[in-house]
Structures are given as C-alpha cells and as structure tokens.
Amino acid sequence: MRLDFRILHVKDKLMAVKKTYVVLSSKGGVGKSTLSSLLAFYAAERGASAGLVDLDFTNPSTHIVLGVDPREVRYVEEKGIFPALVGKLRYVTPAAFTRDSPLPLRGENVSRALFELISILRLDGLDYLFIDTPPGMSDEHMDIVYRLGEVVKPVVVTTPSPLSVSSVRKMISLLRESGLREIFLVENMGGGGLADVFKEPGITYLGYVPFYPGFDNCIGSLENVRRCPLRSYFESIVDRLMSEG
C-alpha cells in the first residue's frame, strides 16, 4: 500500500509539470544519458523552465555530461528537495547523495527508490521535465512508464545499428502492451534513415543526431555543451517536443 500511495503522490506532483519525458533505451551505449542531459540543458537555455532528474542509481552519468562535480551539488530542503541549478537547468542526480558511489539496490528496492526520489522533489513551476533512466527493459525502471503512463511520455533512443533497432522494437512492443499509444523516438549517431523504418501509427520520429568523432568535446563542462557543433540537432528535437500537443 505504501508504494501505491507513493505512486499517487508522484502522479499528482507530475501533473503540475507541463510535460514530463522519460528517456529510455533498450540497450546501453546508444547515448541516452547524453541525449537526456543535452535536451534538458538546451531547453533551459532557450528560456523554458526545464529540469533533469537522473534515476540511474547504479551508474549515474548525466553529471559527467554536464561537467558537474556531485560532491559540490547542494540541494535546498523545504517541504521537499529543490533541484540544484546548473546554468539555467534544474538538476537532480543521485550521485550528489552517494558521492558518486553506486547504490547496491536490486529488484523491488530499485522501484521504491525511484518513486521515493521523485516523490520528495519540489518541481514547482517546471514546464518540461526530462527523466533519465537506466538502460534496458527490466521492470524496475520501466515501472516508471507503466505506472505513470497517464502523466509521462516515453522518448526512446536508438542508433541505426541493426542490433539496436531490433532491441528497440521489443521495447516499443512492451510499451504498447502497457497501454501507451504515444511513443517518441530519437535516432542517435545516425543520418535520419530510421524516419522511414519507424513510420507507423503511435510512433513520432523526433529527429536524429549525427555521428561526430569529436563528440567528447561537446561534454564535460557547460562551456563545451554550449559550444557543441551538434547543438542545432538537439535544439531541433527540443523544438519538436515543445511544439507537440
């Protein structure tokens, strides 16, 4: 019952946010956390009230993308926890609580921790919230979408690799079986070819980010993020999300 009550509380909290996107990937290594971080950061840079919550308790990495030292992150507590400000972005990472050490959580404890963290956050006034999740299709983090499908929208990240495409089709099938009828898809390290591959009802192709050999120079500090040569590709996806109904 406690978990059910917590889910109701999280739903009420997220209903106050204009749009909440849960960023998913069926496999690791497709750039999901990078995409989550940069979409949220560029949305904030464009004047939107945007937030990013990293829900990967075992291996959080959004702070690395943004160049944030988790030991220096400070949260204000007042009837909940206010996200820290990173530039104009409101940001929460479990690495700030664990000092970047992994939490040995398994099974149902992961689900409890995910909902518990969201339930204590102060998300007042947010227009856009991006939630970065662990890779894969285990119930522990997919529960966020299964249980909160009324108030969140999934953004699935894939590369053009046949292995990634095959795997992401399985994830899309699971999302549909859970009752979700609106799924967003982003092609990372590609050239736009998946727009035709996933041209089917219920899937909205948001765009692509091309492969760039020097991408490490796009992350690691806010200045690197701001000067990234691929920024326009991410901002194009942000525009699509902001314009969707």
Coordinates of C-alpha atoms in Angstrom, one line a residue:
M1 CA 0.0 0.0 0.0
R2 CA 2.8 2.4 0.8
L3 CA 4.1 2.0 -2.8
D4 CA 0.6 2.6 -4.2
F5 CA 0.2 5.7 -2.1
R6 CA 3.7 7.0 -3.2
I7 CA 2.7 6.5 -6.9
L8 CA -0.4 8.5 -6.4
H9 CA 1.6 11.2 -4.8
V10 CA 4.1 11.2 -7.7
K11 CA 1.3 11.4 -10.3
D12 CA -0.1 14.4 -8.5
K13 CA 3.3 16.0 -8.5
L14 CA 4.0 15.4 -12.2
M15 CA 0.6 16.6 -13.2
A16 CA 1.8 20.1 -12.2
V17 CA 4.6 19.8 -14.8
K18 CA 3.5 20.8 -18.3
K19 CA 5.3 17.9 -19.9
T20 CA 7.4 15.1 -18.5
Y21 CA 9.5 12.9 -20.7
V22 CA 11.0 9.6 -19.6
V23 CA 14.1 8.9 -21.7
L24 CA 14.6 5.2 -22.4
S25 CA 16.9 2.9 -24.3
S26 CA 16.6 -0.8 -24.7
K27 CA 20.4 -1.2 -24.7
G28 CA 23.4 0.6 -23.2
G29 CA 25.8 2.6 -25.3
V30 CA 23.3 4.4 -27.5
G31 CA 23.8 7.9 -25.9
K32 CA 20.6 8.0 -23.9
S33 CA 22.1 9.9 -20.9
T34 CA 23.9 12.3 -23.2
L35 CA 20.6 13.0 -25.0
S36 CA 18.7 13.4 -21.8
S37 CA 21.2 15.9 -20.5
L38 CA 21.6 18.0 -23.6
L39 CA 17.9 18.1 -24.5
A40 CA 17.1 19.3 -20.9
F41 CA 20.0 21.8 -20.9
Y42 CA 19.2 23.3 -24.3
A43 CA 15.5 23.6 -23.4
A44 CA 16.6 25.6 -20.3
E45 CA 19.0 27.7 -22.4
R46 CA 16.1 28.6 -24.7
G47 CA 14.2 30.1 -21.9
A48 CA 12.0 27.2 -20.8
S49 CA 11.7 26.2 -17.2
A50 CA 13.3 22.8 -17.6
G51 CA 14.5 20.1 -15.2
L52 CA 16.6 16.9 -15.4
V53 CA 16.3 14.1 -13.0
D54 CA 18.8 11.2 -13.2
L55 CA 17.2 8.0 -11.9
D56 CA 20.2 5.7 -12.6
F57 CA 21.2 4.8 -9.0
T58 CA 23.8 2.3 -10.0
N59 CA 25.7 4.2 -12.7
P60 CA 24.5 7.8 -13.0
S61 CA 26.3 9.7 -15.7
T62 CA 24.4 12.9 -16.5
H63 CA 26.7 14.8 -14.2
I64 CA 29.7 13.8 -16.3
V65 CA 27.9 15.0 -19.4
L66 CA 27.3 18.4 -17.8
G67 CA 30.6 18.6 -16.1
V68 CA 29.1 18.8 -12.6
D69 CA 31.1 17.6 -9.6
P70 CA 28.5 15.7 -7.5
R71 CA 30.4 16.5 -4.3
E72 CA 29.7 20.2 -4.8
V73 CA 26.0 19.9 -5.6
R74 CA 23.9 21.3 -2.8
Y75 CA 20.1 20.9 -2.5
V76 CA 17.8 23.2 -0.5
E77 CA 15.3 21.3 1.6
E78 CA 12.0 22.9 2.4
K79 CA 9.0 20.6 2.4
G80 CA 10.9 18.6 -0.1
I81 CA 14.1 19.0 -2.1
F82 CA 14.6 21.7 -4.6
P83 CA 16.7 20.7 -7.6
A84 CA 20.1 22.4 -7.9
L85 CA 20.7 25.0 -10.6
V86 CA 23.2 24.0 -13.3
G87 CA 23.2 27.1 -15.5
K88 CA 19.5 27.6 -16.0
L89 CA 18.7 23.9 -15.7
R90 CA 17.1 22.5 -12.5
Y91 CA 19.0 19.3 -11.9
V92 CA 18.9 16.2 -9.6
T93 CA 21.3 13.3 -9.6
P94 CA 21.7 10.5 -7.0
A95 CA 25.4 10.9 -7.4
A96 CA 25.1 14.0 -5.2
F97 CA 23.7 11.9 -2.3
T98 CA 26.0 8.9 -2.8
R99 CA 29.1 11.0 -3.7
D100 CA 29.3 9.1 -6.9
S101 CA 29.4 5.6 -5.3
P102 CA 26.9 3.0 -6.7
L103 CA 24.0 2.0 -4.6
P104 CA 23.6 -1.8 -4.2
L105 CA 19.9 -1.8 -4.9
R106 CA 18.2 -4.8 -6.5
G107 CA 14.7 -5.7 -7.6
E108 CA 11.8 -4.0 -5.9
N109 CA 14.1 -1.8 -3.9
V110 CA 15.1 -0.1 -7.1
S111 CA 11.4 0.7 -7.9
R112 CA 10.9 2.0 -4.4
A113 CA 13.9 4.2 -4.6
L114 CA 12.9 5.7 -8.0
F115 CA 9.4 6.7 -6.8
E116 CA 10.7 7.8 -3.4
L117 CA 13.2 10.3 -5.0
I118 CA 10.6 11.8 -7.4
S119 CA 8.0 12.0 -4.5
I120 CA 10.3 14.2 -2.4
L121 CA 11.3 16.6 -5.2
R122 CA 9.9 20.2 -5.4
L123 CA 9.1 20.6 -9.1
D124 CA 7.1 23.8 -8.7
G125 CA 6.8 25.8 -11.9
L126 CA 8.5 23.4 -14.2
D127 CA 7.3 23.4 -17.8
Y128 CA 9.5 20.5 -19.0
L129 CA 11.0 17.6 -17.0
F130 CA 13.4 15.1 -18.5
I131 CA 13.9 11.9 -16.6
D132 CA 17.0 9.8 -17.4
T133 CA 16.6 6.1 -16.7
P134 CA 19.0 3.1 -16.6
P135 CA 19.3 1.3 -19.9
G136 CA 17.5 -2.0 -20.6
M137 CA 14.0 -3.3 -20.2
S138 CA 13.8 -4.5 -16.6
D139 CA 10.6 -3.9 -14.7
E140 CA 12.5 -1.9 -12.0
H141 CA 12.7 1.3 -14.1
M142 CA 10.2 0.5 -16.8
D143 CA 7.7 0.7 -13.9
I144 CA 8.0 4.5 -14.2
V145 CA 6.4 4.4 -17.6
Y146 CA 4.0 1.5 -16.8
R147 CA 2.6 3.1 -13.6
L148 CA 2.9 6.8 -14.7
G149 CA 1.8 6.5 -18.3
E150 CA -1.0 9.0 -17.8
V151 CA 1.4 11.8 -16.9
V152 CA 4.7 10.9 -18.7
K153 CA 5.7 10.4 -22.3
P154 CA 8.4 7.9 -23.3
V155 CA 11.3 9.1 -25.5
V156 CA 13.1 6.0 -26.9
V157 CA 16.7 6.4 -28.0
T158 CA 18.3 4.1 -30.6
T159 CA 21.2 4.0 -33.0
P160 CA 20.8 2.8 -36.7
S161 CA 22.6 -0.4 -35.8
P162 CA 20.5 -3.5 -36.7
L163 CA 21.1 -4.8 -33.1
S164 CA 19.8 -1.6 -31.6
V165 CA 16.8 -1.4 -33.9
S166 CA 15.9 -5.0 -33.2
S167 CA 16.1 -4.4 -29.5
V168 CA 14.2 -1.1 -29.5
R169 CA 11.3 -2.8 -31.4
K170 CA 11.0 -5.1 -28.4
M171 CA 10.9 -2.1 -26.1
I172 CA 8.2 -0.4 -28.2
S173 CA 6.2 -3.6 -28.1
L174 CA 6.4 -3.7 -24.3
L175 CA 5.4 0.0 -24.1
R176 CA 2.4 -0.6 -26.3
E177 CA 1.3 -3.7 -24.3
S178 CA 1.3 -1.5 -21.2
G179 CA -1.3 0.8 -22.9
L180 CA 0.9 3.6 -24.2
R181 CA -0.2 4.8 -27.5
E182 CA 2.2 7.7 -28.0
I183 CA 5.9 7.0 -28.2
F184 CA 8.6 9.3 -29.3
L185 CA 11.8 8.1 -31.0
V186 CA 15.2 9.7 -31.5
E187 CA 17.9 8.4 -33.8
N188 CA 21.4 8.9 -32.3
M189 CA 24.7 8.6 -34.2
G190 CA 22.6 8.3 -37.5
G191 CA 21.6 10.1 -40.6
G192 CA 17.9 10.2 -40.5
G193 CA 17.3 6.8 -42.1
L194 CA 15.1 5.5 -39.2
A195 CA 12.4 8.0 -40.0
D196 CA 11.1 5.6 -42.6
V197 CA 11.8 2.5 -40.6
F198 CA 9.6 3.6 -37.8
K199 CA 6.9 5.3 -39.8
E200 CA 4.0 3.7 -38.1
P201 CA 1.0 4.7 -36.1
G202 CA 1.8 5.7 -32.5
I203 CA 5.4 6.5 -33.1
T204 CA 6.6 10.0 -33.6
Y205 CA 10.1 10.3 -35.0
L206 CA 11.6 13.4 -33.4
G207 CA 14.8 13.6 -35.4
Y208 CA 18.4 12.5 -35.4
V209 CA 21.8 13.5 -34.1
P210 CA 24.7 12.5 -36.5
F211 CA 27.8 10.7 -35.5
Y212 CA 30.6 13.1 -34.7
P213 CA 34.1 11.8 -33.9
G214 CA 34.9 14.8 -31.7
F215 CA 31.8 14.5 -29.6
D216 CA 33.8 14.2 -26.3
N217 CA 34.5 17.9 -26.8
C218 CA 30.7 18.5 -26.5
I219 CA 30.5 17.3 -22.9
G220 CA 32.4 17.6 -19.7
S221 CA 31.7 21.3 -19.0
L222 CA 28.8 23.7 -19.5
E223 CA 31.0 25.7 -21.9
N224 CA 31.6 22.6 -24.0
V225 CA 27.9 21.9 -24.0
R226 CA 27.1 25.4 -25.1
R227 CA 29.6 25.4 -27.9
C228 CA 28.8 21.9 -29.2
P229 CA 28.9 21.8 -33.1
L230 CA 25.8 19.5 -33.0
R231 CA 23.8 21.8 -30.8
S232 CA 21.3 22.6 -33.6
Y233 CA 20.4 19.0 -34.0
F234 CA 19.5 18.7 -30.3
E235 CA 17.6 22.0 -30.4
S236 CA 15.6 20.8 -33.4
I237 CA 14.4 17.9 -31.2
V238 CA 13.7 20.2 -28.4
D239 CA 11.6 22.3 -30.7
R240 CA 9.6 19.3 -31.7
L241 CA 8.9 18.4 -28.1
M242 CA 7.9 21.9 -27.2
S243 CA 5.5 22.1 -30.1
E244 CA 3.8 18.8 -29.7
G245 CA 0.4 18.9 -28.1

